[in-house]
Amino acid sequence: MHPRRPDGFDGLGYRSGARDEQGFGGAFPARSFSSASDLSHWVTTPPDIPGSRNLHWGEKSPPYGVPPPSTPLEGPAEEPFPRGGGGGGGGGSVPGQSSEQLNRFAGFGIGLASLFTENVLAHPCIVLRRQCQVNYHARLYHLTPFTVINIMYSFNKTQGPRALWKGMGSTFIVQGVTLGAEGIISEFTPLPREISHKWNTKQIGEHLLLKSLTYIVAMPFYSASLIETVQSEIIRDNTGILECIKEGIGRVIGLGVPHSKRLLPLLSLIFPTVLHGVLHYIISSVIQKIVLLILKRKTYNSHLAESTSPVQSMLDAYFPELIANFAASLCSDVILYPLETVLHRLHIQGTRTIIDNTDLGYEVLPINTQYEGMRDCINTIRQEEGMLGFYKGFGAVVIQYTLHAAVLQITKIIYSTLLQNSV
């Protein structure tokens, strides 16, 4: 699942204790809690902020006192952040305290910009994307961003801006439930929350089992969040921010808003929900690791070719991780989009949800599907809507990641300018 950004249950940054090992696929990085004066020559630890997983470049941080593997990287000119004070820093080096402040300021700002883009700026795209996915009546599939922009304008004109940002609070609640459930389960079971550097098949299996149990716990709240994001603002009551929790608990115990007989039991939703969540996590982790390795090699070669400025070193400390996270979320969303369409239709069936007409931009439509399960849903979509029916609303994904890429680039330009003026 991907409520991006809700990128599903993707994009969640988990942090370990004082370890120097990297998580599986780069998704669970370690942070060093050693003295900054001892290790700042080797590792720059970004501030602990949401949306930033603080990945280190190397598999392990070099131990203190061991010489670097390559002599061309030695010397003050090659240090990631020049240390003021003591010997060898040139006239243009930044004092240690000022460098640390710039380091934290840059990391916090860059991570905050990414977090804002994933969870706030992209939310209208997530709303329209989900409405198109569950709308089996639709004749317009909105496969391109041009039709998506037009229908967004129509919704905003007829219902106001709230129509595009509905259910945003519930997506944060789902993320919080997911984080809490994973933490609690890992504390009371031997299942590892992260994969050590020397992993084995058993450890990976136990880690994926932990992820599966987490998705099962969060599943009813995800269903409630999905309803909030696709329910038409025309007939929607002013629900509170905790309505998602109330509806999720009601879905489990069978109380709350009345549902029709077509409502699929939660047991029938476990397999597609866990399948989507685990595949999304695996694909994201693998893509993130590959991109980080490529960027690491590229940056290492640039260090060998010429001296690296303090500004470029600061940017290299943060942006490779964000770029890898961006690429991982994009690839997993695109690859699993058909499965996500099936998953959302199964979750919404029988909930008596009224959605907006995504063909006209006004009027409302009921959801009256009668899928018997995952296989029946796949066959019905393929027969009645064609293969492109699995990609309804795909234009919203294009807009979402275009906005994300633009924000990352603008943020990089702004911080490059600020850092250059401060050096």
Coordinates of C-alpha atoms in Angstrom, one line a residue:
M1 CA 0.0 0.0 0.0
H2 CA 1.1 3.5 -0.6
P3 CA -0.6 6.3 1.0
R4 CA 2.3 8.9 0.1
R5 CA 3.8 9.3 -0.4
P6 CA 1.1 7.9 1.4
D7 CA 4.6 6.1 -1.4
G8 CA 1.4 2.7 0.4
F9 CA 3.2 1.9 3.3
D10 CA 6.2 2.9 1.7
G11 CA 8.6 5.8 2.5
L12 CA 8.7 5.1 6.2
G13 CA 12.1 5.8 7.8
Y14 CA 13.1 3.5 10.6
R15 CA 16.2 4.2 12.6
S16 CA 18.3 1.8 14.6
G17 CA 20.2 2.2 17.8
A18 CA 23.9 2.8 18.0
R19 CA 25.0 0.5 15.2
D20 CA 27.1 0.9 12.2
E21 CA 25.3 -1.5 10.0
Q22 CA 23.1 -0.7 7.1
G23 CA 19.6 -2.0 6.7
F24 CA 18.2 -4.3 4.1
G25 CA 18.2 -2.6 0.7
G26 CA 19.2 0.7 2.3
A27 CA 15.8 1.1 3.7
F28 CA 16.8 0.9 7.3
P29 CA 20.0 2.9 7.8
A30 CA 22.0 3.1 10.9
R31 CA 23.1 6.2 12.6
S32 CA 26.4 6.8 14.5
F33 CA 26.2 8.2 18.0
S34 CA 29.9 8.5 18.3
S35 CA 31.7 11.7 19.1
A36 CA 31.3 14.3 16.4
S37 CA 34.9 15.4 16.9
D38 CA 36.1 11.8 16.4
L39 CA 34.2 10.8 13.3
S40 CA 33.3 14.0 11.5
H41 CA 36.3 13.4 9.3
W42 CA 34.7 10.2 8.0
V43 CA 30.9 10.5 8.4
T44 CA 28.5 13.4 8.5
T45 CA 25.4 12.5 10.4
P46 CA 22.4 14.5 9.2
P47 CA 19.8 15.6 11.7
D48 CA 17.1 13.1 12.7
I49 CA 14.1 14.4 10.8
P50 CA 11.0 12.7 9.3
G51 CA 11.3 11.8 5.6
S52 CA 15.1 11.5 5.8
R53 CA 16.6 8.1 6.4
N54 CA 20.1 9.4 7.0
L55 CA 21.9 6.9 4.9
H56 CA 25.7 6.8 5.1
W57 CA 27.7 6.4 2.0
G58 CA 29.7 3.4 3.1
E59 CA 28.7 0.0 4.2
K60 CA 30.4 0.7 7.5
S61 CA 31.9 3.8 9.0
P62 CA 35.7 3.5 9.1
P63 CA 37.1 3.0 12.6
Y64 CA 38.8 5.9 14.2
G65 CA 42.5 6.0 13.6
V66 CA 42.5 3.9 10.4
P67 CA 43.9 5.7 7.4
P68 CA 41.6 6.3 4.4
P69 CA 41.6 3.6 1.6
S70 CA 42.7 6.1 -1.0
T71 CA 45.3 8.8 -0.5
P72 CA 43.9 11.3 -3.1
L73 CA 41.0 11.8 -0.7
E74 CA 43.3 12.9 2.1
G75 CA 43.9 16.5 3.1
P76 CA 41.7 19.4 4.1
A77 CA 40.6 20.0 0.6
E78 CA 38.8 16.6 0.4
E79 CA 37.1 16.6 3.8
P80 CA 33.3 16.5 3.5
F81 CA 33.1 19.5 5.9
P82 CA 36.3 21.5 6.5
R83 CA 37.0 21.7 10.2
G84 CA 37.9 25.2 11.3
G85 CA 40.4 25.8 13.9
G86 CA 43.4 23.6 13.8
G87 CA 45.8 23.1 11.0
G88 CA 45.6 22.9 7.3
G89 CA 42.2 24.5 6.6
G90 CA 42.6 27.1 3.8
G91 CA 41.5 30.7 4.0
G92 CA 38.1 29.7 2.6
S93 CA 37.2 27.0 5.0
V94 CA 34.2 27.2 7.3
P95 CA 34.7 27.3 11.1
G96 CA 33.7 24.1 12.8
Q97 CA 30.7 25.5 14.6
S98 CA 29.4 27.4 11.6
S99 CA 29.9 24.3 9.4
E100 CA 27.9 22.2 11.8
Q101 CA 25.1 24.7 11.9
L102 CA 25.0 24.9 8.1
N103 CA 25.0 21.1 8.1
R104 CA 22.0 20.8 10.3
F105 CA 20.2 23.7 8.7
A106 CA 20.6 22.2 5.2
G107 CA 19.6 18.7 6.3
F108 CA 16.5 19.9 8.1
G109 CA 15.4 22.1 5.3
I110 CA 16.0 19.6 2.5
G111 CA 14.2 16.8 4.5
L112 CA 11.3 19.1 5.3
A113 CA 10.9 20.1 1.7
S114 CA 10.8 16.4 0.7
L115 CA 8.4 15.5 3.5
F116 CA 6.1 18.4 2.5
T117 CA 6.1 17.4 -1.1
E118 CA 5.4 13.7 -0.4
N119 CA 2.6 14.2 2.1
V120 CA 1.0 17.6 1.4
L121 CA 1.7 19.0 -2.0
A122 CA 1.1 15.6 -3.7
H123 CA -2.1 14.8 -1.8
P124 CA -4.5 16.1 -4.5
C125 CA -2.8 13.7 -6.9
I126 CA -3.4 10.9 -4.5
V127 CA -7.1 11.8 -4.0
L128 CA -7.8 11.9 -7.7
R129 CA -5.7 8.8 -8.4
R130 CA -7.7 6.8 -5.9
Q131 CA -11.1 8.1 -7.1
C132 CA -10.2 7.1 -10.7
Q133 CA -9.0 3.6 -9.5
V134 CA -12.3 2.8 -7.8
N135 CA -14.6 4.4 -10.4
Y136 CA -15.5 1.4 -12.6
H137 CA -18.2 3.6 -14.3
A138 CA -15.6 6.0 -15.8
R139 CA -15.2 6.2 -19.5
L140 CA -12.3 8.6 -19.2
Y141 CA -9.3 6.8 -17.8
H142 CA -7.1 9.9 -17.2
L143 CA -3.9 8.2 -18.3
T144 CA -2.2 11.6 -19.1
P145 CA -1.6 14.6 -16.8
F146 CA -3.5 16.9 -19.1
T147 CA -6.9 15.4 -18.4
V148 CA -6.0 15.1 -14.7
I149 CA -5.3 18.8 -14.4
N150 CA -8.6 19.6 -16.1
I151 CA -10.7 17.4 -13.8
M152 CA -8.8 18.8 -10.7
Y153 CA -9.8 22.3 -11.8
S154 CA -13.4 21.2 -12.1
F155 CA -13.5 19.7 -8.6
N156 CA -11.9 22.8 -7.2
K157 CA -14.4 25.0 -8.9
T158 CA -17.5 23.1 -7.9
Q159 CA -16.5 21.9 -4.4
G160 CA -13.7 24.1 -3.3
P161 CA -10.1 23.3 -2.3
R162 CA -11.1 20.9 0.4
A163 CA -12.2 18.5 -2.3
L164 CA -8.5 18.0 -3.2
W165 CA -7.1 17.8 0.3
K166 CA -9.7 15.6 1.9
G167 CA -8.5 12.7 4.0
M168 CA -5.0 14.1 4.4
G169 CA -5.1 13.8 8.2
S170 CA -6.1 10.1 8.0
T171 CA -3.0 9.3 5.9
F172 CA -0.8 10.6 8.7
I173 CA -2.7 8.5 11.1
V174 CA -2.1 5.4 9.0
Q175 CA 1.6 6.1 8.9
G176 CA 1.6 6.5 12.7
V177 CA -0.3 3.3 13.3
T178 CA 2.1 1.5 11.0
L179 CA 5.2 2.8 12.8
G180 CA 3.7 2.1 16.2
A181 CA 2.6 -1.4 15.2
E182 CA 6.0 -2.3 13.8
G183 CA 7.8 -1.0 16.9
I184 CA 5.6 -2.9 19.3
I185 CA 5.7 -6.2 17.4
S186 CA 9.5 -6.0 17.1
E187 CA 9.8 -5.4 20.8
F188 CA 7.7 -8.3 21.9
T189 CA 8.8 -10.8 19.2
P190 CA 12.2 -11.9 17.9
L191 CA 11.4 -10.6 14.5
P192 CA 14.1 -8.1 13.4
R193 CA 13.0 -4.5 12.6
E194 CA 16.1 -4.1 10.4
I195 CA 18.5 -6.4 8.5
S196 CA 22.1 -6.5 9.6
H197 CA 25.0 -6.2 7.1
K198 CA 25.7 -9.9 7.3
W199 CA 22.1 -11.0 6.5
N200 CA 20.9 -14.5 5.7
T201 CA 17.7 -16.0 4.3
K202 CA 16.2 -16.6 7.7
Q203 CA 16.7 -13.0 8.8
I204 CA 15.1 -11.7 5.7
G205 CA 12.2 -14.0 6.0
E206 CA 11.6 -12.9 9.7
H207 CA 11.9 -9.3 8.7
L208 CA 9.3 -9.6 5.9
L209 CA 7.1 -11.5 8.4
L210 CA 7.3 -8.4 10.7
K211 CA 6.3 -6.2 7.7
S212 CA 3.4 -8.5 6.9
L213 CA 2.1 -8.4 10.5
T214 CA 2.4 -4.6 10.5
Y215 CA 0.3 -4.3 7.3
I216 CA -2.4 -6.6 8.8
V217 CA -2.6 -4.4 11.9
A218 CA -2.9 -1.2 9.9
M219 CA -5.2 -2.7 7.3
P220 CA -8.6 -1.6 8.8
F221 CA -7.3 1.9 9.3
Y222 CA -6.0 2.0 5.7
S223 CA -9.5 1.1 4.5
A224 CA -11.0 3.9 6.6
S225 CA -8.4 6.4 5.2
L226 CA -9.2 5.2 1.6
I227 CA -12.9 5.9 2.1
E228 CA -12.1 9.5 3.4
T229 CA -9.9 10.3 0.4
V230 CA -12.4 9.1 -2.2
Q231 CA -15.7 10.1 -0.6
S232 CA -17.3 13.0 -2.4
E233 CA -17.2 16.3 -0.5
I234 CA -20.7 17.0 -1.7
I235 CA -22.3 14.5 0.6
R236 CA -19.5 14.1 3.1
D237 CA -20.0 15.2 6.7
N238 CA -17.4 17.2 8.6
T239 CA -15.6 14.3 10.2
G240 CA -13.0 14.7 12.9
I241 CA -9.4 13.9 12.5
L242 CA -9.8 10.8 14.7
E243 CA -12.7 9.5 12.6
C244 CA -10.2 7.2 10.8
I245 CA -9.4 5.4 14.0
K246 CA -13.0 5.1 14.9
E247 CA -13.9 3.7 11.5
G248 CA -10.9 1.3 11.6
I249 CA -11.9 -0.1 15.0
G250 CA -15.5 -0.3 13.9
R251 CA -14.5 -2.3 10.8
V252 CA -12.7 -4.8 13.0
I253 CA -15.5 -5.3 15.5
G254 CA -18.3 -4.9 13.0
L255 CA -19.8 -1.7 14.4
G256 CA -20.0 1.9 13.1
V257 CA -21.3 3.0 9.7
P258 CA -23.7 0.5 8.2
H259 CA -22.3 -1.6 5.3
S260 CA -23.9 -3.6 2.6
K261 CA -23.8 -7.4 2.3
R262 CA -21.2 -7.0 -0.5
L263 CA -18.6 -5.8 2.1
L264 CA -15.7 -8.2 1.9
P265 CA -14.5 -9.5 5.3
L266 CA -11.1 -8.4 6.5
L267 CA -9.8 -12.0 6.2
S268 CA -10.4 -11.8 2.4
L269 CA -8.4 -8.6 2.2
I270 CA -5.3 -9.9 4.1
F271 CA -3.7 -11.5 1.1
P272 CA -3.9 -8.7 -1.4
T273 CA -3.0 -6.1 1.3
V274 CA 0.1 -8.0 2.4
L275 CA 1.1 -8.9 -1.1
H276 CA 1.0 -5.2 -2.2
G277 CA 2.8 -4.0 0.9
V278 CA 5.6 -6.5 0.8
L279 CA 6.2 -6.2 -2.9
H280 CA 6.2 -2.4 -2.6
Y281 CA 8.7 -2.6 0.2
I282 CA 11.0 -5.1 -1.6
I283 CA 11.0 -3.1 -4.9
S284 CA 11.6 0.1 -3.1
S285 CA 14.5 -1.3 -1.1
V286 CA 16.2 -2.8 -4.1
I287 CA 15.8 0.2 -6.3
Q288 CA 17.0 2.5 -3.5
K289 CA 20.1 0.4 -2.9
I290 CA 20.9 0.3 -6.6
V291 CA 20.5 4.1 -7.1
L292 CA 22.6 4.8 -3.9
L293 CA 25.4 2.5 -5.2
I294 CA 25.4 4.3 -8.6
L295 CA 25.5 7.8 -7.0
K296 CA 28.1 6.6 -4.5
R297 CA 30.4 5.5 -7.3
K298 CA 29.8 8.7 -9.3
T299 CA 30.5 10.9 -6.3
Y300 CA 33.6 8.9 -5.4
N301 CA 35.0 9.3 -9.0
S302 CA 34.3 13.1 -8.8
H303 CA 36.3 13.2 -5.5
L304 CA 39.2 11.5 -7.3
A305 CA 39.0 13.8 -10.3
E306 CA 39.1 17.1 -8.5
S307 CA 38.8 18.7 -5.2
T308 CA 35.3 18.9 -3.7
S309 CA 34.1 22.2 -2.3
P310 CA 32.4 22.3 1.1
V311 CA 29.1 23.3 -0.6
Q312 CA 29.2 20.3 -2.9
S313 CA 30.1 18.0 0.0
M314 CA 27.1 19.2 2.0
L315 CA 24.8 18.6 -0.9
D316 CA 26.3 15.2 -1.5
A317 CA 25.6 14.3 2.1
Y318 CA 21.8 14.7 1.7
F319 CA 20.6 14.7 -1.9
P320 CA 21.7 11.2 -3.0
E321 CA 19.5 9.7 -0.3
L322 CA 16.5 11.8 -1.4
I323 CA 17.1 11.0 -5.1
A324 CA 17.3 7.3 -4.3
N325 CA 14.1 7.5 -2.2
F326 CA 12.4 9.3 -5.1
A327 CA 13.4 6.8 -7.7
A328 CA 12.4 3.9 -5.4
S329 CA 8.9 5.3 -4.8
L330 CA 8.4 6.1 -8.4
C331 CA 9.4 2.6 -9.7
S332 CA 7.4 0.7 -7.1
D333 CA 4.3 2.9 -7.7
V334 CA 4.5 2.4 -11.4
I335 CA 5.2 -1.4 -11.3
L336 CA 2.5 -2.1 -8.7
Y337 CA -0.2 0.3 -10.0
P338 CA -2.5 -2.4 -11.4
L339 CA -2.3 -4.3 -8.1
E340 CA -3.1 -1.1 -6.2
T341 CA -6.2 -0.6 -8.4
V342 CA -7.4 -4.1 -7.5
L343 CA -6.6 -3.6 -3.8
H344 CA -8.5 -0.3 -3.6
R345 CA -11.6 -1.7 -5.3
L346 CA -11.7 -4.6 -2.9
H347 CA -11.3 -2.3 0.1
I348 CA -14.0 0.1 -1.0
Q349 CA -16.6 -2.5 -2.0
G350 CA -19.7 -2.7 0.2
T351 CA -18.8 0.5 2.2
R352 CA -21.7 2.5 0.6
T353 CA -19.2 5.1 -0.5
I354 CA -20.3 7.9 -2.9
I355 CA -17.5 9.2 -5.1
D356 CA -17.2 12.1 -7.5
N357 CA -17.9 11.6 -11.2
T358 CA -14.4 11.8 -12.7
D359 CA -15.7 12.1 -16.2
L360 CA -17.6 15.3 -15.6
G361 CA -16.1 17.0 -12.6
Y362 CA -19.5 17.3 -10.9
E363 CA -22.3 14.9 -9.8
V364 CA -21.7 11.8 -7.7
L365 CA -21.7 8.1 -8.3
P366 CA -22.2 5.1 -5.9
I367 CA -19.9 2.1 -5.7
N368 CA -21.9 -1.0 -6.4
T369 CA -19.2 -3.6 -7.3
Q370 CA -19.8 -7.2 -6.5
Y371 CA -16.3 -8.8 -6.7
E372 CA -16.0 -12.1 -5.0
G373 CA -12.3 -11.7 -4.4
M374 CA -9.0 -10.7 -5.9
R375 CA -9.1 -13.1 -8.8
D376 CA -12.6 -12.2 -9.7
C377 CA -11.7 -8.5 -9.5
I378 CA -8.8 -8.9 -11.9
N379 CA -10.8 -10.9 -14.4
T380 CA -13.8 -8.4 -14.3
I381 CA -11.6 -5.4 -14.9
R382 CA -9.8 -7.1 -17.8
Q383 CA -13.0 -8.1 -19.5
E384 CA -15.1 -5.0 -18.9
E385 CA -12.5 -2.2 -18.9
G386 CA -9.6 -3.7 -20.8
M387 CA -6.0 -3.8 -19.7
L388 CA -5.9 0.0 -19.4
G389 CA -8.6 -0.2 -16.8
F390 CA -5.9 -1.2 -14.3
Y391 CA -4.2 2.2 -15.0
K392 CA -7.1 4.5 -14.4
G393 CA -5.8 7.8 -13.0
F394 CA -2.2 7.1 -13.9
G395 CA -1.8 10.7 -15.1
A396 CA -2.0 11.7 -11.4
V397 CA 1.1 9.7 -10.7
V398 CA 2.9 11.6 -13.5
I399 CA 1.9 14.9 -12.0
Q400 CA 2.8 13.8 -8.4
Y401 CA 6.4 12.8 -9.2
T402 CA 6.9 15.7 -11.6
L403 CA 6.1 18.0 -8.7
H404 CA 8.3 16.0 -6.4
A405 CA 11.3 16.2 -8.8
A406 CA 10.7 19.9 -9.3
V407 CA 10.7 20.6 -5.6
L408 CA 13.9 18.6 -5.1
Q409 CA 15.6 20.5 -7.9
I410 CA 14.4 23.9 -6.6
T411 CA 15.5 23.1 -3.1
K412 CA 18.9 22.0 -4.3
I413 CA 19.4 25.3 -6.2
I414 CA 18.2 27.4 -3.2
Y415 CA 20.5 25.6 -0.7
S416 CA 23.5 25.7 -3.1
T417 CA 23.1 29.5 -3.3
L418 CA 22.7 29.9 0.5
L419 CA 25.6 27.7 1.3
Q420 CA 27.9 29.4 -1.3
N421 CA 27.0 32.8 0.3
S422 CA 27.8 31.4 3.8
V423 CA 31.2 29.9 2.9

